[in-house]
Amino acid sequence: MRKKIIAGNWKMHKTVREAEELVGSILKGLPETHYEVVVCPPFTALYRISQLLEGSRLKLGAQNMHYEIQGAFTGEISAPMLKELGVEYIILGHSERRHIFGESDEMISKKLRRAVETGLKPVLCVGEKLEERERGLTEKVIERQLVSALEGLSREDLDDLVVAYEPVWAIGTGKNATPEQAQEVHAFIRSKLSELLGEEFADSRTILYGGSVKPHNIYELTKEEDVDGALVGGASLSAESFLGIIEKAHK
Ligand code: PGA
């Protein structure tokens, strides 16, 4: 059975005080679920939230990291720094990192190696832009992103790899991919993983969908065979909608 995950990516939201409040409410309302539930607060709140999550079912993730362990990289955060705080998951290659901050496939590949080496569980984001979809390039783009990120890594290295399909046109737009569109790309990702690293590896991979996931659309999305959960942005910023998503996800 594949691991199911619902993860909240808070992006650049929440002061430490606000993060404490949100996590407090999530912990209070967290339903029984076979989904692993993860929150990814901004760096500044990780230390405090890590303390609050101790002994709970809620897991901690971070949104980005640098690929070097240390050095003259003003403003950056390294994998060991995150690991020390009790961070378990790391989002890599989010489209906002790729498209606003210019992260290349090569940088993401280096980050993935470092995450794996440090024992952080990578959530590798892939996804096409609207113009790429319209030109029929979706699979090509995703294949390139996957192949380049995973190159040179073995099945053992990637034991904890999670992939998130996040069509760029669906992120923060309120326009989610339809369940059929999501399933189609998820199945493609799984077949590529199978080609690259074998069928057993591919079958056991958790593949999340991200892009305008809300309580009202999560059920239909997670009902699809190859959709193993969600990476949630905007709707993870309030306990009510995040808990609503966890409750309504297909069991
Ligand atoms: P959204 O963001 O849910 O606000 O569309 C998803 C993401 O960027 O991970």
mmCIF file of C-alpha atoms and ligand atoms in Angstrom:
data_model
loop_
_atom_site.group_PDB
_atom_site.id
_atom_site.type_symbol
_atom_site.label_atom_id
_atom_site.label_comp_id
_atom_site.label_asym_id
_atom_site.label_seq_id
_atom_site.Cartn_x
_atom_site.Cartn_y
_atom_site.Cartn_z
ATOM 1 C CA MET A 1 0.000 0.000 0.000
ATOM 2 C CA ARG A 2 1.360 3.403 -0.963
ATOM 3 C CA LYS A 3 1.793 6.060 1.665
ATOM 4 C CA LYS A 4 -0.873 8.786 1.396
ATOM 5 C CA ILE A 5 0.059 12.344 2.285
ATOM 6 C CA ILE A 6 -1.682 15.687 2.688
ATOM 7 C CA ALA A 7 0.888 18.465 3.014
ATOM 8 C CA GLY A 8 0.337 22.168 3.587
ATOM 9 C CA ASN A 9 2.753 24.573 1.949
ATOM 10 C CA TRP A 10 2.357 27.856 3.791
ATOM 11 C CA LYS A 11 4.690 29.759 1.440
ATOM 12 C CA MET A 12 5.575 33.233 2.786
ATOM 13 C CA HIS A 13 2.734 33.373 5.295
ATOM 14 C CA LYS A 14 2.496 33.327 9.094
ATOM 15 C CA THR A 15 4.652 34.913 11.777
ATOM 16 C CA VAL A 16 5.750 32.639 14.588
ATOM 17 C CA ARG A 17 2.746 33.721 16.650
ATOM 18 C CA GLU A 18 0.337 33.045 13.786
ATOM 19 C CA ALA A 19 2.012 29.727 13.023
ATOM 20 C CA GLU A 20 1.585 28.620 16.647
ATOM 21 C CA GLU A 21 -2.086 29.442 16.476
ATOM 22 C CA LEU A 22 -2.664 27.598 13.218
ATOM 23 C CA VAL A 23 -0.789 24.491 14.315
ATOM 24 C CA GLY A 24 -2.626 24.547 17.641
ATOM 25 C CA SER A 25 -5.960 24.467 15.831
ATOM 26 C CA ILE A 26 -4.846 21.779 13.381
ATOM 27 C CA LEU A 27 -3.629 19.569 16.236
ATOM 28 C CA LYS A 28 -6.890 20.068 18.089
ATOM 29 C CA GLY A 29 -9.050 19.127 15.110
ATOM 30 C CA LEU A 30 -6.876 16.491 13.449
ATOM 31 C CA PRO A 31 -9.177 13.587 12.542
ATOM 32 C CA GLU A 32 -8.280 9.903 12.461
ATOM 33 C CA THR A 33 -6.840 9.389 9.012
ATOM 34 C CA HIS A 34 -4.490 7.099 7.174
ATOM 35 C CA TYR A 35 -3.002 10.138 5.434
ATOM 36 C CA GLU A 36 0.284 11.402 6.788
ATOM 37 C CA VAL A 37 -0.331 15.085 7.483
ATOM 38 C CA VAL A 38 2.549 17.512 7.006
ATOM 39 C CA VAL A 39 2.873 21.260 7.540
ATOM 40 C CA CYS A 40 5.575 23.338 5.840
ATOM 41 C CA PRO A 41 5.840 26.698 7.631
ATOM 42 C CA PRO A 42 8.338 29.404 6.663
ATOM 43 C CA PHE A 43 11.891 29.004 8.007
ATOM 44 C CA THR A 44 11.382 31.486 10.836
ATOM 45 C CA ALA A 45 8.634 29.390 12.425
ATOM 46 C CA LEU A 46 10.265 25.952 12.047
ATOM 47 C CA TYR A 47 12.042 25.885 15.402
ATOM 48 C CA ARG A 48 8.935 26.746 17.387
ATOM 49 C CA ILE A 49 6.610 24.536 15.380
ATOM 50 C CA SER A 50 9.002 21.625 15.669
ATOM 51 C CA GLN A 51 8.661 21.892 19.470
ATOM 52 C CA LEU A 52 4.874 22.017 19.242
ATOM 53 C CA LEU A 53 4.735 18.925 17.037
ATOM 54 C CA GLU A 54 6.794 16.720 19.314
ATOM 55 C CA GLY A 55 4.900 13.532 20.105
ATOM 56 C CA SER A 56 2.068 14.438 17.695
ATOM 57 C CA ARG A 57 0.919 12.814 14.439
ATOM 58 C CA LEU A 58 1.637 15.982 12.483
ATOM 59 C CA LYS A 59 4.920 16.049 10.534
ATOM 60 C CA LEU A 60 7.175 18.961 9.739
ATOM 61 C CA GLY A 61 8.433 20.016 6.322
ATOM 62 C CA ALA A 62 10.374 22.975 4.909
ATOM 63 C CA GLN A 63 9.852 24.785 1.621
ATOM 64 C CA ASN A 64 13.346 25.087 0.208
ATOM 65 C CA MET A 65 17.052 24.650 1.010
ATOM 66 C CA HIS A 66 20.464 25.245 -0.523
ATOM 67 C CA TYR A 67 22.443 22.367 -1.961
ATOM 68 C CA GLU A 68 25.679 23.155 -0.135
ATOM 69 C CA ILE A 69 26.117 22.220 3.523
ATOM 70 C CA GLN A 70 27.544 25.597 4.484
ATOM 71 C CA GLY A 71 29.424 28.510 2.981
ATOM 72 C CA ALA A 72 29.191 32.077 1.744
ATOM 73 C CA PHE A 73 25.588 31.954 0.503
ATOM 74 C CA THR A 74 23.929 34.984 2.029
ATOM 75 C CA GLY A 75 20.295 34.421 2.884
ATOM 76 C CA GLU A 76 20.323 30.676 2.312
ATOM 77 C CA ILE A 77 19.534 27.721 4.604
ATOM 78 C CA SER A 78 21.244 24.316 4.450
ATOM 79 C CA ALA A 79 19.896 20.790 4.761
ATOM 80 C CA PRO A 80 21.721 20.035 8.054
ATOM 81 C CA MET A 81 20.262 23.231 9.552
ATOM 82 C CA LEU A 82 16.793 21.939 8.767
ATOM 83 C CA LYS A 83 17.530 18.414 9.885
ATOM 84 C CA GLU A 84 18.697 19.704 13.257
ATOM 85 C CA LEU A 85 15.288 21.331 13.784
ATOM 86 C CA GLY A 86 13.444 18.066 13.289
ATOM 87 C CA VAL A 87 12.345 18.807 9.734
ATOM 88 C CA GLU A 88 11.366 15.571 7.988
ATOM 89 C CA TYR A 89 10.164 16.637 4.513
ATOM 90 C CA ILE A 90 11.632 19.163 2.093
ATOM 91 C CA ILE A 91 9.769 20.658 -0.858
ATOM 92 C CA LEU A 92 12.116 20.930 -3.845
ATOM 93 C CA GLY A 93 11.623 22.476 -7.247
ATOM 94 C CA HIS A 94 8.352 24.238 -6.449
ATOM 95 C CA SER A 95 7.245 26.213 -9.501
ATOM 96 C CA GLU A 96 7.598 29.476 -7.590
ATOM 97 C CA ARG A 97 11.239 28.589 -6.957
ATOM 98 C CA ARG A 98 11.715 27.606 -10.589
ATOM 99 C CA HIS A 99 9.893 30.535 -12.191
ATOM 100 C CA ILE A 100 10.193 33.462 -9.764
ATOM 101 C CA PHE A 101 13.649 32.685 -8.386
ATOM 102 C CA GLY A 102 15.138 31.101 -11.463
ATOM 103 C CA GLU A 103 15.989 27.670 -10.087
ATOM 104 C CA SER A 104 17.273 25.444 -12.853
ATOM 105 C CA ASP A 105 16.844 21.703 -13.262
ATOM 106 C CA GLU A 106 20.520 21.396 -12.398
ATOM 107 C CA MET A 107 20.132 23.233 -9.074
ATOM 108 C CA ILE A 108 17.125 21.127 -8.179
ATOM 109 C CA SER A 109 19.054 17.990 -8.958
ATOM 110 C CA LYS A 110 21.867 19.110 -6.629
ATOM 111 C CA LYS A 111 19.343 19.920 -3.915
ATOM 112 C CA LEU A 112 17.741 16.514 -4.266
ATOM 113 C CA ARG A 113 21.102 14.805 -3.813
ATOM 114 C CA ARG A 114 21.823 16.841 -0.721
ATOM 115 C CA ALA A 115 18.391 16.191 0.765
ATOM 116 C CA VAL A 116 18.805 12.465 0.288
ATOM 117 C CA GLU A 117 22.305 12.524 1.763
ATOM 118 C CA THR A 118 21.064 14.447 4.796
ATOM 119 C CA GLY A 119 18.106 12.163 5.370
ATOM 120 C CA LEU A 120 15.402 14.666 4.467
ATOM 121 C CA LYS A 121 12.434 13.261 2.544
ATOM 122 C CA PRO A 122 12.197 15.152 -0.752
ATOM 123 C CA VAL A 123 8.886 16.283 -2.197
ATOM 124 C CA LEU A 124 9.946 16.920 -5.788
ATOM 125 C CA CYS A 125 7.567 19.259 -7.609
ATOM 126 C CA VAL A 126 7.095 19.014 -11.357
ATOM 127 C CA GLY A 127 4.567 20.661 -13.626
ATOM 128 C CA GLU A 128 3.978 22.443 -16.888
ATOM 129 C CA LYS A 129 3.040 26.055 -17.599
ATOM 130 C CA LEU A 130 -0.229 26.845 -19.373
ATOM 131 C CA GLU A 131 1.510 27.674 -22.626
ATOM 132 C CA GLU A 132 3.391 24.365 -22.490
ATOM 133 C CA ARG A 133 0.140 22.455 -21.950
ATOM 134 C CA GLU A 134 -1.500 24.298 -24.838
ATOM 135 C CA ARG A 135 1.404 23.396 -27.100
ATOM 136 C CA GLY A 136 1.083 19.747 -26.139
ATOM 137 C CA LEU A 137 4.371 19.748 -24.239
ATOM 138 C CA THR A 138 3.125 18.619 -20.813
ATOM 139 C CA GLU A 139 4.709 15.175 -20.864
ATOM 140 C CA LYS A 140 7.915 16.438 -22.374
ATOM 141 C CA VAL A 141 8.362 19.080 -19.684
ATOM 142 C CA ILE A 142 7.606 16.674 -16.869
ATOM 143 C CA GLU A 143 9.889 14.023 -18.273
ATOM 144 C CA ARG A 144 12.732 16.551 -18.483
ATOM 145 C CA GLN A 145 12.148 17.711 -14.905
ATOM 146 C CA LEU A 146 12.043 14.139 -13.596
ATOM 147 C CA VAL A 147 14.982 12.771 -15.529
ATOM 148 C CA SER A 148 17.209 15.678 -14.646
ATOM 149 C CA ALA A 149 16.313 15.633 -10.943
ATOM 150 C CA LEU A 150 16.752 11.886 -10.498
ATOM 151 C CA GLU A 151 19.816 11.378 -12.653
ATOM 152 C CA GLY A 152 22.532 9.342 -10.994
ATOM 153 C CA LEU A 153 20.443 8.464 -7.950
ATOM 154 C CA SER A 154 19.585 4.859 -7.108
ATOM 155 C CA ARG A 155 16.358 3.290 -5.875
ATOM 156 C CA GLU A 156 17.892 3.045 -2.418
ATOM 157 C CA ASP A 157 18.827 6.746 -2.464
ATOM 158 C CA LEU A 158 15.280 7.610 -3.435
ATOM 159 C CA ASP A 159 13.488 5.382 -0.991
ATOM 160 C CA ASP A 160 11.756 8.395 0.594
ATOM 161 C CA LEU A 161 11.073 10.304 -2.615
ATOM 162 C CA VAL A 162 7.636 11.861 -2.977
ATOM 163 C CA VAL A 163 6.667 13.474 -6.291
ATOM 164 C CA ALA A 164 4.156 16.324 -6.519
ATOM 165 C CA TYR A 165 2.470 17.126 -9.813
ATOM 166 C CA GLU A 166 1.678 20.810 -9.759
ATOM 167 C CA PRO A 167 0.504 22.288 -13.048
ATOM 168 C CA VAL A 168 1.688 25.886 -12.888
ATOM 169 C CA TRP A 169 -1.614 27.164 -14.309
ATOM 170 C CA ALA A 170 -3.499 25.623 -11.385
ATOM 171 C CA ILE A 171 -1.401 27.099 -8.579
ATOM 172 C CA GLY A 172 -3.124 29.887 -6.690
ATOM 173 C CA THR A 173 -5.561 30.436 -9.552
ATOM 174 C CA GLY A 174 -8.627 28.663 -8.152
ATOM 175 C CA LYS A 175 -8.602 26.579 -11.335
ATOM 176 C CA ASN A 176 -7.615 23.055 -10.347
ATOM 177 C CA ALA A 177 -6.762 20.352 -12.834
ATOM 178 C CA THR A 178 -9.745 18.077 -13.365
ATOM 179 C CA PRO A 179 -9.416 14.646 -11.744
ATOM 180 C CA GLU A 180 -8.977 13.191 -15.249
ATOM 181 C CA GLN A 181 -6.207 15.643 -16.147
ATOM 182 C CA ALA A 182 -4.450 14.920 -12.856
ATOM 183 C CA GLN A 183 -4.792 11.151 -13.255
ATOM 184 C CA GLU A 184 -3.429 11.274 -16.779
ATOM 185 C CA VAL A 185 -0.251 13.062 -15.727
ATOM 186 C CA HIS A 186 0.145 11.042 -12.514
ATOM 187 C CA ALA A 187 -0.029 7.832 -14.537
ATOM 188 C CA PHE A 188 2.575 9.271 -16.901
ATOM 189 C CA ILE A 189 4.855 10.153 -13.965
ATOM 190 C CA ARG A 190 4.498 6.639 -12.584
ATOM 191 C CA SER A 191 5.318 5.091 -15.944
ATOM 192 C CA LYS A 192 8.400 7.288 -16.275
ATOM 193 C CA LEU A 193 9.525 6.344 -12.774
ATOM 194 C CA SER A 194 9.058 2.734 -13.736
ATOM 195 C CA GLU A 195 11.232 3.193 -16.807
ATOM 196 C CA LEU A 196 13.904 4.989 -14.807
ATOM 197 C CA LEU A 197 13.962 2.992 -11.588
ATOM 198 C CA GLY A 198 11.795 -0.071 -12.010
ATOM 199 C CA GLU A 199 8.188 -1.042 -11.590
ATOM 200 C CA GLU A 200 8.318 -1.864 -7.912
ATOM 201 C CA PHE A 201 9.818 1.531 -7.148
ATOM 202 C CA ALA A 202 7.216 3.300 -9.263
ATOM 203 C CA ASP A 203 4.296 1.385 -7.779
ATOM 204 C CA SER A 204 5.310 2.281 -4.261
ATOM 205 C CA ARG A 205 5.839 6.024 -4.972
ATOM 206 C CA THR A 206 3.544 8.583 -3.415
ATOM 207 C CA ILE A 207 2.481 11.071 -6.093
ATOM 208 C CA LEU A 208 0.686 14.169 -4.816
ATOM 209 C CA TYR A 209 -1.432 16.596 -6.752
ATOM 210 C CA GLY A 210 -1.086 20.334 -6.090
ATOM 211 C CA GLY A 211 -2.867 23.376 -7.504
ATOM 212 C CA SER A 212 -6.024 24.955 -6.045
ATOM 213 C CA VAL A 213 -6.864 21.965 -3.857
ATOM 214 C CA LYS A 214 -9.837 22.811 -1.639
ATOM 215 C CA PRO A 215 -12.245 20.884 0.601
ATOM 216 C CA HIS A 216 -14.769 20.751 -2.233
ATOM 217 C CA ASN A 217 -12.470 19.160 -4.848
ATOM 218 C CA ILE A 218 -10.131 16.930 -2.811
ATOM 219 C CA TYR A 219 -12.401 13.885 -2.833
ATOM 220 C CA GLU A 220 -12.713 13.644 -6.590
ATOM 221 C CA LEU A 221 -8.983 14.205 -7.062
ATOM 222 C CA THR A 222 -7.859 11.631 -4.505
ATOM 223 C CA LYS A 223 -10.366 9.104 -5.831
ATOM 224 C CA GLU A 224 -8.145 8.731 -8.871
ATOM 225 C CA GLU A 225 -5.973 5.637 -8.916
ATOM 226 C CA ASP A 226 -2.614 7.393 -9.111
ATOM 227 C CA VAL A 227 -3.330 10.427 -6.912
ATOM 228 C CA ASP A 228 -1.958 9.644 -3.448
ATOM 229 C CA GLY A 229 -2.757 12.895 -1.714
ATOM 230 C CA ALA A 230 -2.211 16.600 -2.110
ATOM 231 C CA LEU A 231 0.189 19.471 -1.684
ATOM 232 C CA VAL A 232 -2.005 22.358 -0.584
ATOM 233 C CA GLY A 233 -1.131 26.044 -0.704
ATOM 234 C CA GLY A 234 -3.797 28.663 0.015
ATOM 235 C CA ALA A 235 -6.246 26.271 1.645
ATOM 236 C CA SER A 236 -3.613 25.151 4.169
ATOM 237 C CA LEU A 237 -3.526 28.618 5.737
ATOM 238 C CA SER A 238 -6.675 28.152 7.777
ATOM 239 C CA ALA A 239 -7.310 25.211 10.090
ATOM 240 C CA GLU A 240 -10.888 24.969 8.897
ATOM 241 C CA SER A 241 -10.071 24.438 5.232
ATOM 242 C CA PHE A 242 -6.966 22.316 5.868
ATOM 243 C CA LEU A 243 -8.873 20.022 8.238
ATOM 244 C CA GLY A 244 -11.749 19.982 5.753
ATOM 245 C CA ILE A 245 -9.370 18.684 3.105
ATOM 246 C CA ILE A 246 -8.021 15.981 5.416
ATOM 247 C CA GLU A 247 -11.536 14.894 6.356
ATOM 248 C CA LYS A 248 -12.825 14.805 2.792
ATOM 249 C CA ALA A 249 -9.846 13.119 1.135
ATOM 250 C CA HIS A 250 -10.720 9.730 -0.338
ATOM 251 C CA LYS A 251 -10.007 6.994 2.192
HETATM 252 P P1 PGA B 1 -2.450 26.501 -4.137
HETATM 253 O O1 PGA B 1 -0.872 26.220 -4.119
HETATM 254 O O2 PGA B 1 -3.106 25.373 -3.380
HETATM 255 O O3 PGA B 1 -2.617 27.822 -3.422
HETATM 256 O O4 PGA B 1 -2.870 26.549 -5.545
HETATM 257 C C1 PGA B 1 -0.371 24.917 -4.291
HETATM 258 C C2 PGA B 1 1.135 24.919 -4.210
HETATM 259 O O5 PGA B 1 1.757 25.869 -4.690
HETATM 260 O O6 PGA B 1 1.741 23.975 -3.667
#
